[in-house]
Amino acid sequence: MMSQSNMYRPVSSLVFVPFLRLEEEYPEETQIYEIESEIDDAHRVDRPVKDLVQKRQQIIDSWVRRVENELSTEFSDERKKELERELNRARQYENEIIADH
């Protein structure tokens, strides 16, 4: 039987897992990941990606607009902070698109 002191591992025994996301993933992010995967697949087989890139941009633009609209009508300070974090996340995707060009 395990003693009480050995029941829990110390924090130093945690393993870093780079693909593990500790932040909430928004539905738009899932859509973006799926489209980026399709873009990668298309690049591998030399297929055009213009439509996929446009679709990704539309999702990002729609996400930013949705969060901005929610933020403009929200009264709860806690919810506003959540929405601001989400808006920052959406804008990061927007900035990545700009940097790719």
PDB file of N, CA and C in Angstrom:
ATOM      1  N   MET A   1       0.839  -1.189   0.000  1.00  0.00           N
ATOM      2  CA  MET A   1       0.000   0.000   0.000  1.00  0.00           C
ATOM      3  C   MET A   1       0.881   1.248   0.000  1.00  0.00           C
ATOM      4  N   MET A   2       0.451   2.238  -0.699  1.00  0.00           N
ATOM      5  CA  MET A   2       1.224   3.471  -0.846  1.00  0.00           C
ATOM      6  C   MET A   2       1.057   4.339   0.396  1.00  0.00           C
ATOM      7  N   SER A   3       2.171   4.876   0.861  1.00  0.00           N
ATOM      8  CA  SER A   3       2.083   5.763   2.017  1.00  0.00           C
ATOM      9  C   SER A   3       1.498   7.099   1.595  1.00  0.00           C
ATOM     10  N   GLN A   4       0.967   7.811   2.556  1.00  0.00           N
ATOM     11  CA  GLN A   4       0.344   9.109   2.283  1.00  0.00           C
ATOM     12  C   GLN A   4       1.339  10.077   1.649  1.00  0.00           C
ATOM     13  N   SER A   5       2.575  10.067   2.077  1.00  0.00           N
ATOM     14  CA  SER A   5       3.566  11.011   1.561  1.00  0.00           C
ATOM     15  C   SER A   5       3.964  10.700   0.117  1.00  0.00           C
ATOM     16  N   ASN A   6       3.798   9.460  -0.328  1.00  0.00           N
ATOM     17  CA  ASN A   6       4.163   9.086  -1.692  1.00  0.00           C
ATOM     18  C   ASN A   6       2.972   9.088  -2.649  1.00  0.00           C
ATOM     19  N   MET A   7       1.834   9.501  -2.155  1.00  0.00           N
ATOM     20  CA  MET A   7       0.630   9.429  -2.955  1.00  0.00           C
ATOM     21  C   MET A   7       0.651  10.392  -4.144  1.00  0.00           C
ATOM     22  N   TYR A   8       1.295  11.512  -4.000  1.00  0.00           N
ATOM     23  CA  TYR A   8       1.324  12.520  -5.054  1.00  0.00           C
ATOM     24  C   TYR A   8       2.748  12.728  -5.530  1.00  0.00           C
ATOM     25  N   ARG A   9       2.899  12.888  -6.807  1.00  0.00           N
ATOM     26  CA  ARG A   9       4.227  13.159  -7.353  1.00  0.00           C
ATOM     27  C   ARG A   9       4.556  14.632  -7.181  1.00  0.00           C
ATOM     28  N   PRO A  10       5.810  14.951  -6.964  1.00  0.00           N
ATOM     29  CA  PRO A  10       6.192  16.365  -6.870  1.00  0.00           C
ATOM     30  C   PRO A  10       6.038  17.038  -8.234  1.00  0.00           C
ATOM     31  N   VAL A  11       5.882  18.334  -8.219  1.00  0.00           N
ATOM     32  CA  VAL A  11       5.691  19.101  -9.448  1.00  0.00           C
ATOM     33  C   VAL A  11       6.849  18.896 -10.419  1.00  0.00           C
ATOM     34  N   SER A  12       8.037  18.697  -9.920  1.00  0.00           N
ATOM     35  CA  SER A  12       9.201  18.546 -10.790  1.00  0.00           C
ATOM     36  C   SER A  12       9.131  17.295 -11.661  1.00  0.00           C
ATOM     37  N   SER A  13       8.203  16.395 -11.391  1.00  0.00           N
ATOM     38  CA  SER A  13       8.114  15.183 -12.201  1.00  0.00           C
ATOM     39  C   SER A  13       7.185  15.339 -13.404  1.00  0.00           C
ATOM     40  N   LEU A  14       6.627  16.537 -13.593  1.00  0.00           N
ATOM     41  CA  LEU A  14       5.764  16.761 -14.752  1.00  0.00           C
ATOM     42  C   LEU A  14       6.588  16.726 -16.031  1.00  0.00           C
ATOM     43  N   VAL A  15       6.002  16.232 -17.074  1.00  0.00           N
ATOM     44  CA  VAL A  15       6.674  16.141 -18.361  1.00  0.00           C
ATOM     45  C   VAL A  15       6.082  17.189 -19.289  1.00  0.00           C
ATOM     46  N   PHE A  16       6.938  17.898 -19.981  1.00  0.00           N
ATOM     47  CA  PHE A  16       6.484  18.903 -20.938  1.00  0.00           C
ATOM     48  C   PHE A  16       5.963  18.203 -22.186  1.00  0.00           C
ATOM     49  N   VAL A  17       4.739  18.525 -22.566  1.00  0.00           N
ATOM     50  CA  VAL A  17       4.126  17.962 -23.762  1.00  0.00           C
ATOM     51  C   VAL A  17       3.795  19.135 -24.677  1.00  0.00           C
ATOM     52  N   PRO A  18       4.578  19.352 -25.728  1.00  0.00           N
ATOM     53  CA  PRO A  18       4.420  20.564 -26.534  1.00  0.00           C
ATOM     54  C   PRO A  18       3.073  20.711 -27.229  1.00  0.00           C
ATOM     55  N   PHE A  19       2.393  19.613 -27.542  1.00  0.00           N
ATOM     56  CA  PHE A  19       1.129  19.728 -28.256  1.00  0.00           C
ATOM     57  C   PHE A  19      -0.059  19.878 -27.326  1.00  0.00           C
ATOM     58  N   LEU A  20       0.160  19.814 -26.046  1.00  0.00           N
ATOM     59  CA  LEU A  20      -0.917  19.958 -25.076  1.00  0.00           C
ATOM     60  C   LEU A  20      -1.259  21.428 -24.915  1.00  0.00           C
ATOM     61  N   ARG A  21      -2.522  21.772 -25.149  1.00  0.00           N
ATOM     62  CA  ARG A  21      -2.962  23.166 -25.026  1.00  0.00           C
ATOM     63  C   ARG A  21      -3.715  23.315 -23.720  1.00  0.00           C
ATOM     64  N   LEU A  22      -3.244  24.204 -22.880  1.00  0.00           N
ATOM     65  CA  LEU A  22      -3.887  24.428 -21.602  1.00  0.00           C
ATOM     66  C   LEU A  22      -4.956  25.506 -21.684  1.00  0.00           C
ATOM     67  N   GLU A  23      -4.940  26.270 -22.752  1.00  0.00           N
ATOM     68  CA  GLU A  23      -5.932  27.325 -22.930  1.00  0.00           C
ATOM     69  C   GLU A  23      -7.155  26.747 -23.624  1.00  0.00           C
ATOM     70  N   GLU A  24      -8.252  27.444 -23.452  1.00  0.00           N
ATOM     71  CA  GLU A  24      -9.473  27.043 -24.137  1.00  0.00           C
ATOM     72  C   GLU A  24      -9.287  27.188 -25.642  1.00  0.00           C
ATOM     73  N   GLU A  25      -9.793  26.218 -26.381  1.00  0.00           N
ATOM     74  CA  GLU A  25      -9.755  26.325 -27.840  1.00  0.00           C
ATOM     75  C   GLU A  25     -11.136  26.738 -28.313  1.00  0.00           C
ATOM     76  N   TYR A  26     -11.170  27.752 -29.122  1.00  0.00           N
ATOM     77  CA  TYR A  26     -12.437  28.278 -29.624  1.00  0.00           C
ATOM     78  C   TYR A  26     -12.841  27.520 -30.885  1.00  0.00           C
ATOM     79  N   PRO A  27     -14.143  27.424 -31.173  1.00  0.00           N
ATOM     80  CA  PRO A  27     -14.604  26.670 -32.352  1.00  0.00           C
ATOM     81  C   PRO A  27     -13.946  27.140 -33.650  1.00  0.00           C
ATOM     82  N   GLU A  28     -13.727  28.433 -33.767  1.00  0.00           N
ATOM     83  CA  GLU A  28     -13.083  28.959 -34.968  1.00  0.00           C
ATOM     84  C   GLU A  28     -11.658  28.431 -35.114  1.00  0.00           C
ATOM     85  N   GLU A  29     -10.983  28.238 -33.988  1.00  0.00           N
ATOM     86  CA  GLU A  29      -9.623  27.708 -34.054  1.00  0.00           C
ATOM     87  C   GLU A  29      -9.619  26.301 -34.630  1.00  0.00           C
ATOM     88  N   THR A  30     -10.588  25.507 -34.217  1.00  0.00           N
ATOM     89  CA  THR A  30     -10.694  24.149 -34.750  1.00  0.00           C
ATOM     90  C   THR A  30     -10.889  24.195 -36.258  1.00  0.00           C
ATOM     91  N   GLN A  31     -11.753  25.081 -36.713  1.00  0.00           N
ATOM     92  CA  GLN A  31     -11.978  25.231 -38.157  1.00  0.00           C
ATOM     93  C   GLN A  31     -10.703  25.678 -38.864  1.00  0.00           C
ATOM     94  N   ILE A  32      -9.983  26.607 -38.246  1.00  0.00           N
ATOM     95  CA  ILE A  32      -8.735  27.106 -38.838  1.00  0.00           C
ATOM     96  C   ILE A  32      -7.710  25.980 -38.931  1.00  0.00           C
ATOM     97  N   TYR A  33      -7.572  25.175 -37.857  1.00  0.00           N
ATOM     98  CA  TYR A  33      -6.621  24.057 -37.878  1.00  0.00           C
ATOM     99  C   TYR A  33      -6.962  23.074 -38.995  1.00  0.00           C
ATOM    100  N   GLU A  34      -8.259  22.794 -39.156  1.00  0.00           N
ATOM    101  CA  GLU A  34      -8.684  21.857 -40.198  1.00  0.00           C
ATOM    102  C   GLU A  34      -8.349  22.399 -41.587  1.00  0.00           C
ATOM    103  N   ILE A  35      -8.606  23.675 -41.806  1.00  0.00           N
ATOM    104  CA  ILE A  35      -8.308  24.275 -43.112  1.00  0.00           C
ATOM    105  C   ILE A  35      -6.804  24.327 -43.346  1.00  0.00           C
ATOM    106  N   GLU A  36      -6.032  24.645 -42.300  1.00  0.00           N
ATOM    107  CA  GLU A  36      -4.577  24.672 -42.460  1.00  0.00           C
ATOM    108  C   GLU A  36      -4.042  23.288 -42.802  1.00  0.00           C
ATOM    109  N   SER A  37      -4.665  22.267 -42.247  1.00  0.00           N
ATOM    110  CA  SER A  37      -4.284  20.897 -42.591  1.00  0.00           C
ATOM    111  C   SER A  37      -4.595  20.612 -44.065  1.00  0.00           C
ATOM    112  N   GLU A  38      -5.758  21.072 -44.516  1.00  0.00           N
ATOM    113  CA  GLU A  38      -6.121  20.917 -45.933  1.00  0.00           C
ATOM    114  C   GLU A  38      -5.150  21.687 -46.831  1.00  0.00           C
ATOM    115  N   ILE A  39      -4.743  22.863 -46.393  1.00  0.00           N
ATOM    116  CA  ILE A  39      -3.774  23.662 -47.159  1.00  0.00           C
ATOM    117  C   ILE A  39      -2.448  22.917 -47.263  1.00  0.00           C
ATOM    118  N   ASP A  40      -1.992  22.353 -46.140  1.00  0.00           N
ATOM    119  CA  ASP A  40      -0.745  21.576 -46.157  1.00  0.00           C
ATOM    120  C   ASP A  40      -0.857  20.388 -47.110  1.00  0.00           C
ATOM    121  N   ASP A  41      -1.997  19.681 -47.047  1.00  0.00           N
ATOM    122  CA  ASP A  41      -2.212  18.539 -47.945  1.00  0.00           C
ATOM    123  C   ASP A  41      -2.186  18.989 -49.402  1.00  0.00           C
ATOM    124  N   ALA A  42      -2.833  20.107 -49.690  1.00  0.00           N
ATOM    125  CA  ALA A  42      -2.877  20.626 -51.059  1.00  0.00           C
ATOM    126  C   ALA A  42      -1.477  21.001 -51.544  1.00  0.00           C
ATOM    127  N   HIS A  43      -0.670  21.596 -50.668  1.00  0.00           N
ATOM    128  CA  HIS A  43       0.706  21.943 -51.040  1.00  0.00           C
ATOM    129  C   HIS A  43       1.502  20.689 -51.397  1.00  0.00           C
ATOM    130  N   ARG A  44       1.275  19.612 -50.634  1.00  0.00           N
ATOM    131  CA  ARG A  44       2.030  18.373 -50.869  1.00  0.00           C
ATOM    132  C   ARG A  44       1.739  17.760 -52.241  1.00  0.00           C
ATOM    133  N   VAL A  45       0.506  17.936 -52.724  1.00  0.00           N
ATOM    134  CA  VAL A  45       0.141  17.338 -54.019  1.00  0.00           C
ATOM    135  C   VAL A  45       0.051  18.388 -55.121  1.00  0.00           C
ATOM    136  N   ASP A  46       0.572  19.560 -54.838  1.00  0.00           N
ATOM    137  CA  ASP A  46       0.633  20.646 -55.831  1.00  0.00           C
ATOM    138  C   ASP A  46      -0.742  21.083 -56.331  1.00  0.00           C
ATOM    139  N   ARG A  47      -1.706  21.136 -55.422  1.00  0.00           N
ATOM    140  CA  ARG A  47      -3.049  21.628 -55.749  1.00  0.00           C
ATOM    141  C   ARG A  47      -3.149  23.089 -55.363  1.00  0.00           C
ATOM    142  N   PRO A  48      -3.981  23.870 -56.051  1.00  0.00           N
ATOM    143  CA  PRO A  48      -4.151  25.283 -55.687  1.00  0.00           C
ATOM    144  C   PRO A  48      -4.776  25.428 -54.294  1.00  0.00           C
ATOM    145  N   VAL A  49      -4.361  26.459 -53.586  1.00  0.00           N
ATOM    146  CA  VAL A  49      -4.845  26.668 -52.216  1.00  0.00           C
ATOM    147  C   VAL A  49      -5.609  27.978 -52.048  1.00  0.00           C
ATOM    148  N   LYS A  50      -5.774  28.713 -53.128  1.00  0.00           N
ATOM    149  CA  LYS A  50      -6.386  30.041 -53.040  1.00  0.00           C
ATOM    150  C   LYS A  50      -7.743  30.009 -52.333  1.00  0.00           C
ATOM    151  N   ASP A  51      -8.623  29.079 -52.708  1.00  0.00           N
ATOM    152  CA  ASP A  51      -9.952  28.998 -52.087  1.00  0.00           C
ATOM    153  C   ASP A  51      -9.861  28.668 -50.598  1.00  0.00           C
ATOM    154  N   LEU A  52      -8.942  27.777 -50.251  1.00  0.00           N
ATOM    155  CA  LEU A  52      -8.770  27.411 -48.843  1.00  0.00           C
ATOM    156  C   LEU A  52      -8.243  28.592 -48.031  1.00  0.00           C
ATOM    157  N   VAL A  53      -7.305  29.320 -48.601  1.00  0.00           N
ATOM    158  CA  VAL A  53      -6.749  30.494 -47.922  1.00  0.00           C
ATOM    159  C   VAL A  53      -7.837  31.545 -47.720  1.00  0.00           C
ATOM    160  N   GLN A  54      -8.675  31.735 -48.730  1.00  0.00           N
ATOM    161  CA  GLN A  54      -9.785  32.689 -48.598  1.00  0.00           C
ATOM    162  C   GLN A  54     -10.779  32.239 -47.530  1.00  0.00           C
ATOM    163  N   LYS A  55     -11.045  30.944 -47.488  1.00  0.00           N
ATOM    164  CA  LYS A  55     -11.967  30.410 -46.480  1.00  0.00           C
ATOM    165  C   LYS A  55     -11.409  30.632 -45.071  1.00  0.00           C
ATOM    166  N   ARG A  56     -10.107  30.382 -44.913  1.00  0.00           N
ATOM    167  CA  ARG A  56      -9.460  30.614 -43.613  1.00  0.00           C
ATOM    168  C   ARG A  56      -9.585  32.085 -43.223  1.00  0.00           C
ATOM    169  N   GLN A  57      -9.355  32.978 -44.169  1.00  0.00           N
ATOM    170  CA  GLN A  57      -9.456  34.416 -43.894  1.00  0.00           C
ATOM    171  C   GLN A  57     -10.881  34.804 -43.506  1.00  0.00           C
ATOM    172  N   GLN A  58     -11.867  34.226 -44.170  1.00  0.00           N
ATOM    173  CA  GLN A  58     -13.267  34.513 -43.844  1.00  0.00           C
ATOM    174  C   GLN A  58     -13.606  34.076 -42.424  1.00  0.00           C
ATOM    175  N   ILE A  59     -13.099  32.926 -42.023  1.00  0.00           N
ATOM    176  CA  ILE A  59     -13.345  32.436 -40.658  1.00  0.00           C
ATOM    177  C   ILE A  59     -12.728  33.394 -39.646  1.00  0.00           C
ATOM    178  N   ILE A  60     -11.502  33.818 -39.900  1.00  0.00           N
ATOM    179  CA  ILE A  60     -10.823  34.737 -38.981  1.00  0.00           C
ATOM    180  C   ILE A  60     -11.566  36.065 -38.911  1.00  0.00           C
ATOM    181  N   ASP A  61     -11.937  36.617 -40.065  1.00  0.00           N
ATOM    182  CA  ASP A  61     -12.667  37.891 -40.094  1.00  0.00           C
ATOM    183  C   ASP A  61     -13.995  37.785 -39.356  1.00  0.00           C
ATOM    184  N   SER A  62     -14.701  36.702 -39.575  1.00  0.00           N
ATOM    185  CA  SER A  62     -15.991  36.479 -38.920  1.00  0.00           C
ATOM    186  C   SER A  62     -15.810  36.347 -37.409  1.00  0.00           C
ATOM    187  N   TRP A  63     -14.757  35.660 -36.997  1.00  0.00           N
ATOM    188  CA  TRP A  63     -14.459  35.468 -35.579  1.00  0.00           C
ATOM    189  C   TRP A  63     -14.195  36.817 -34.915  1.00  0.00           C
ATOM    190  N   VAL A  64     -13.360  37.638 -35.540  1.00  0.00           N
ATOM    191  CA  VAL A  64     -13.041  38.961 -34.987  1.00  0.00           C
ATOM    192  C   VAL A  64     -14.314  39.800 -34.861  1.00  0.00           C
ATOM    193  N   ARG A  65     -15.128  39.818 -35.909  1.00  0.00           N
ATOM    194  CA  ARG A  65     -16.382  40.598 -35.871  1.00  0.00           C
ATOM    195  C   ARG A  65     -17.319  40.111 -34.768  1.00  0.00           C
ATOM    196  N   ARG A  66     -17.443  38.780 -34.642  1.00  0.00           N
ATOM    197  CA  ARG A  66     -18.331  38.218 -33.618  1.00  0.00           C
ATOM    198  C   ARG A  66     -17.899  38.649 -32.220  1.00  0.00           C
ATOM    199  N   VAL A  67     -16.609  38.519 -31.945  1.00  0.00           N
ATOM    200  CA  VAL A  67     -16.112  38.852 -30.604  1.00  0.00           C
ATOM    201  C   VAL A  67     -16.206  40.354 -30.355  1.00  0.00           C
ATOM    202  N   GLU A  68     -15.900  41.163 -31.357  1.00  0.00           N
ATOM    203  CA  GLU A  68     -16.034  42.619 -31.198  1.00  0.00           C
ATOM    204  C   GLU A  68     -17.485  42.995 -30.892  1.00  0.00           C
ATOM    205  N   ASN A  69     -18.430  42.367 -31.577  1.00  0.00           N
ATOM    206  CA  ASN A  69     -19.852  42.637 -31.320  1.00  0.00           C
ATOM    207  C   ASN A  69     -20.258  42.225 -29.910  1.00  0.00           C
ATOM    208  N   GLU A  70     -19.825  41.036 -29.496  1.00  0.00           N
ATOM    209  CA  GLU A  70     -20.144  40.580 -28.140  1.00  0.00           C
ATOM    210  C   GLU A  70     -19.533  41.512 -27.100  1.00  0.00           C
ATOM    211  N   LEU A  71     -18.311  41.918 -27.341  1.00  0.00           N
ATOM    212  CA  LEU A  71     -17.604  42.794 -26.407  1.00  0.00           C
ATOM    213  C   LEU A  71     -18.298  44.145 -26.281  1.00  0.00           C
ATOM    214  N   SER A  72     -18.828  44.644 -27.370  1.00  0.00           N
ATOM    215  CA  SER A  72     -19.472  45.964 -27.349  1.00  0.00           C
ATOM    216  C   SER A  72     -20.787  45.970 -26.572  1.00  0.00           C
ATOM    217  N   THR A  73     -21.380  44.804 -26.355  1.00  0.00           N
ATOM    218  CA  THR A  73     -22.664  44.742 -25.645  1.00  0.00           C
ATOM    219  C   THR A  73     -22.563  44.081 -24.278  1.00  0.00           C
ATOM    220  N   GLU A  74     -21.368  43.648 -23.907  1.00  0.00           N
ATOM    221  CA  GLU A  74     -21.195  42.924 -22.636  1.00  0.00           C
ATOM    222  C   GLU A  74     -21.051  43.895 -21.467  1.00  0.00           C
ATOM    223  N   PHE A  75     -21.699  43.557 -20.349  1.00  0.00           N
ATOM    224  CA  PHE A  75     -21.633  44.393 -19.149  1.00  0.00           C
ATOM    225  C   PHE A  75     -20.768  43.788 -18.047  1.00  0.00           C
ATOM    226  N   SER A  76     -20.660  42.483 -18.022  1.00  0.00           N
ATOM    227  CA  SER A  76     -19.889  41.805 -16.984  1.00  0.00           C
ATOM    228  C   SER A  76     -18.391  42.014 -17.215  1.00  0.00           C
ATOM    229  N   ASP A  77     -17.698  42.512 -16.194  1.00  0.00           N
ATOM    230  CA  ASP A  77     -16.250  42.736 -16.313  1.00  0.00           C
ATOM    231  C   ASP A  77     -15.499  41.432 -16.555  1.00  0.00           C
ATOM    232  N   GLU A  78     -15.928  40.369 -15.874  1.00  0.00           N
ATOM    233  CA  GLU A  78     -15.261  39.081 -16.033  1.00  0.00           C
ATOM    234  C   GLU A  78     -15.425  38.564 -17.467  1.00  0.00           C
ATOM    235  N   ARG A  79     -16.630  38.648 -17.982  1.00  0.00           N
ATOM    236  CA  ARG A  79     -16.889  38.193 -19.356  1.00  0.00           C
ATOM    237  C   ARG A  79     -16.149  39.077 -20.366  1.00  0.00           C
ATOM    238  N   LYS A  80     -16.052  40.386 -20.079  1.00  0.00           N
ATOM    239  CA  LYS A  80     -15.302  41.284 -20.966  1.00  0.00           C
ATOM    240  C   LYS A  80     -13.836  40.856 -21.058  1.00  0.00           C
ATOM    241  N   LYS A  81     -13.261  40.462 -19.920  1.00  0.00           N
ATOM    242  CA  LYS A  81     -11.867  40.009 -19.918  1.00  0.00           C
ATOM    243  C   LYS A  81     -11.714  38.752 -20.771  1.00  0.00           C
ATOM    244  N   GLU A  82     -12.680  37.826 -20.637  1.00  0.00           N
ATOM    245  CA  GLU A  82     -12.646  36.606 -21.448  1.00  0.00           C
ATOM    246  C   GLU A  82     -12.723  36.950 -22.934  1.00  0.00           C
ATOM    247  N   LEU A  83     -13.631  37.856 -23.268  1.00  0.00           N
ATOM    248  CA  LEU A  83     -13.801  38.254 -24.667  1.00  0.00           C
ATOM    249  C   LEU A  83     -12.569  38.974 -25.195  1.00  0.00           C
ATOM    250  N   GLU A  84     -11.927  39.778 -24.364  1.00  0.00           N
ATOM    251  CA  GLU A  84     -10.700  40.463 -24.780  1.00  0.00           C
ATOM    252  C   GLU A  84      -9.591  39.457 -25.069  1.00  0.00           C
ATOM    253  N   ARG A  85      -9.499  38.408 -24.231  1.00  0.00           N
ATOM    254  CA  ARG A  85      -8.510  37.351 -24.486  1.00  0.00           C
ATOM    255  C   ARG A  85      -8.817  36.650 -25.813  1.00  0.00           C
ATOM    256  N   GLU A  86     -10.107  36.362 -26.025  1.00  0.00           N
ATOM    257  CA  GLU A  86     -10.492  35.703 -27.270  1.00  0.00           C
ATOM    258  C   GLU A  86     -10.210  36.596 -28.477  1.00  0.00           C
ATOM    259  N   LEU A  87     -10.489  37.883 -28.349  1.00  0.00           N
ATOM    260  CA  LEU A  87     -10.231  38.822 -29.439  1.00  0.00           C
ATOM    261  C   LEU A  87      -8.734  38.899 -29.741  1.00  0.00           C
ATOM    262  N   ASN A  88      -7.920  38.914 -28.699  1.00  0.00           N
ATOM    263  CA  ASN A  88      -6.464  38.913 -28.897  1.00  0.00           C
ATOM    264  C   ASN A  88      -6.017  37.661 -29.635  1.00  0.00           C
ATOM    265  N   ARG A  89      -6.619  36.523 -29.279  1.00  0.00           N
ATOM    266  CA  ARG A  89      -6.276  35.265 -29.938  1.00  0.00           C
ATOM    267  C   ARG A  89      -6.659  35.327 -31.414  1.00  0.00           C
ATOM    268  N   ALA A  90      -7.858  35.818 -31.694  1.00  0.00           N
ATOM    269  CA  ALA A  90      -8.309  35.927 -33.089  1.00  0.00           C
ATOM    270  C   ALA A  90      -7.396  36.865 -33.873  1.00  0.00           C
ATOM    271  N   ARG A  91      -6.991  37.945 -33.249  1.00  0.00           N
ATOM    272  CA  ARG A  91      -6.112  38.908 -33.934  1.00  0.00           C
ATOM    273  C   ARG A  91      -4.714  38.340 -34.166  1.00  0.00           C
ATOM    274  N   GLN A  92      -4.290  37.414 -33.313  1.00  0.00           N
ATOM    275  CA  GLN A  92      -3.010  36.749 -33.557  1.00  0.00           C
ATOM    276  C   GLN A  92      -3.062  35.977 -34.874  1.00  0.00           C
ATOM    277  N   TYR A  93      -4.175  35.311 -35.117  1.00  0.00           N
ATOM    278  CA  TYR A  93      -4.333  34.601 -36.390  1.00  0.00           C
ATOM    279  C   TYR A  93      -4.336  35.592 -37.548  1.00  0.00           C
ATOM    280  N   GLU A  94      -5.009  36.712 -37.345  1.00  0.00           N
ATOM    281  CA  GLU A  94      -5.051  37.764 -38.359  1.00  0.00           C
ATOM    282  C   GLU A  94      -3.632  38.245 -38.678  1.00  0.00           C
ATOM    283  N   ASN A  95      -2.837  38.468 -37.642  1.00  0.00           N
ATOM    284  CA  ASN A  95      -1.461  38.941 -37.815  1.00  0.00           C
ATOM    285  C   ASN A  95      -0.578  37.896 -38.484  1.00  0.00           C
ATOM    286  N   GLU A  96      -0.828  36.608 -38.200  1.00  0.00           N
ATOM    287  CA  GLU A  96      -0.059  35.547 -38.848  1.00  0.00           C
ATOM    288  C   GLU A  96      -0.323  35.544 -40.347  1.00  0.00           C
ATOM    289  N   ILE A  97      -1.567  35.787 -40.726  1.00  0.00           N
ATOM    290  CA  ILE A  97      -1.926  35.835 -42.146  1.00  0.00           C
ATOM    291  C   ILE A  97      -1.186  36.991 -42.815  1.00  0.00           C
ATOM    292  N   ILE A  98      -1.163  38.138 -42.162  1.00  0.00           N
ATOM    293  CA  ILE A  98      -0.469  39.312 -42.707  1.00  0.00           C
ATOM    294  C   ILE A  98       1.024  39.019 -42.843  1.00  0.00           C
ATOM    295  N   ALA A  99       1.600  38.368 -41.837  1.00  0.00           N
ATOM    296  CA  ALA A  99       3.030  38.058 -41.860  1.00  0.00           C
ATOM    297  C   ALA A  99       3.372  37.049 -42.954  1.00  0.00           C
ATOM    298  N   ASP A 100       2.423  36.182 -43.312  1.00  0.00           N
ATOM    299  CA  ASP A 100       2.659  35.174 -44.351  1.00  0.00           C
ATOM    300  C   ASP A 100       2.745  35.778 -45.743  1.00  0.00           C
ATOM    301  N   HIS A 101       2.210  36.977 -45.932  1.00  0.00           N
ATOM    302  CA  HIS A 101       2.188  37.586 -47.268  1.00  0.00           C
ATOM    303  C   HIS A 101       3.462  38.330 -47.559  1.00  0.00           C
TER     304      HIS A 101
END
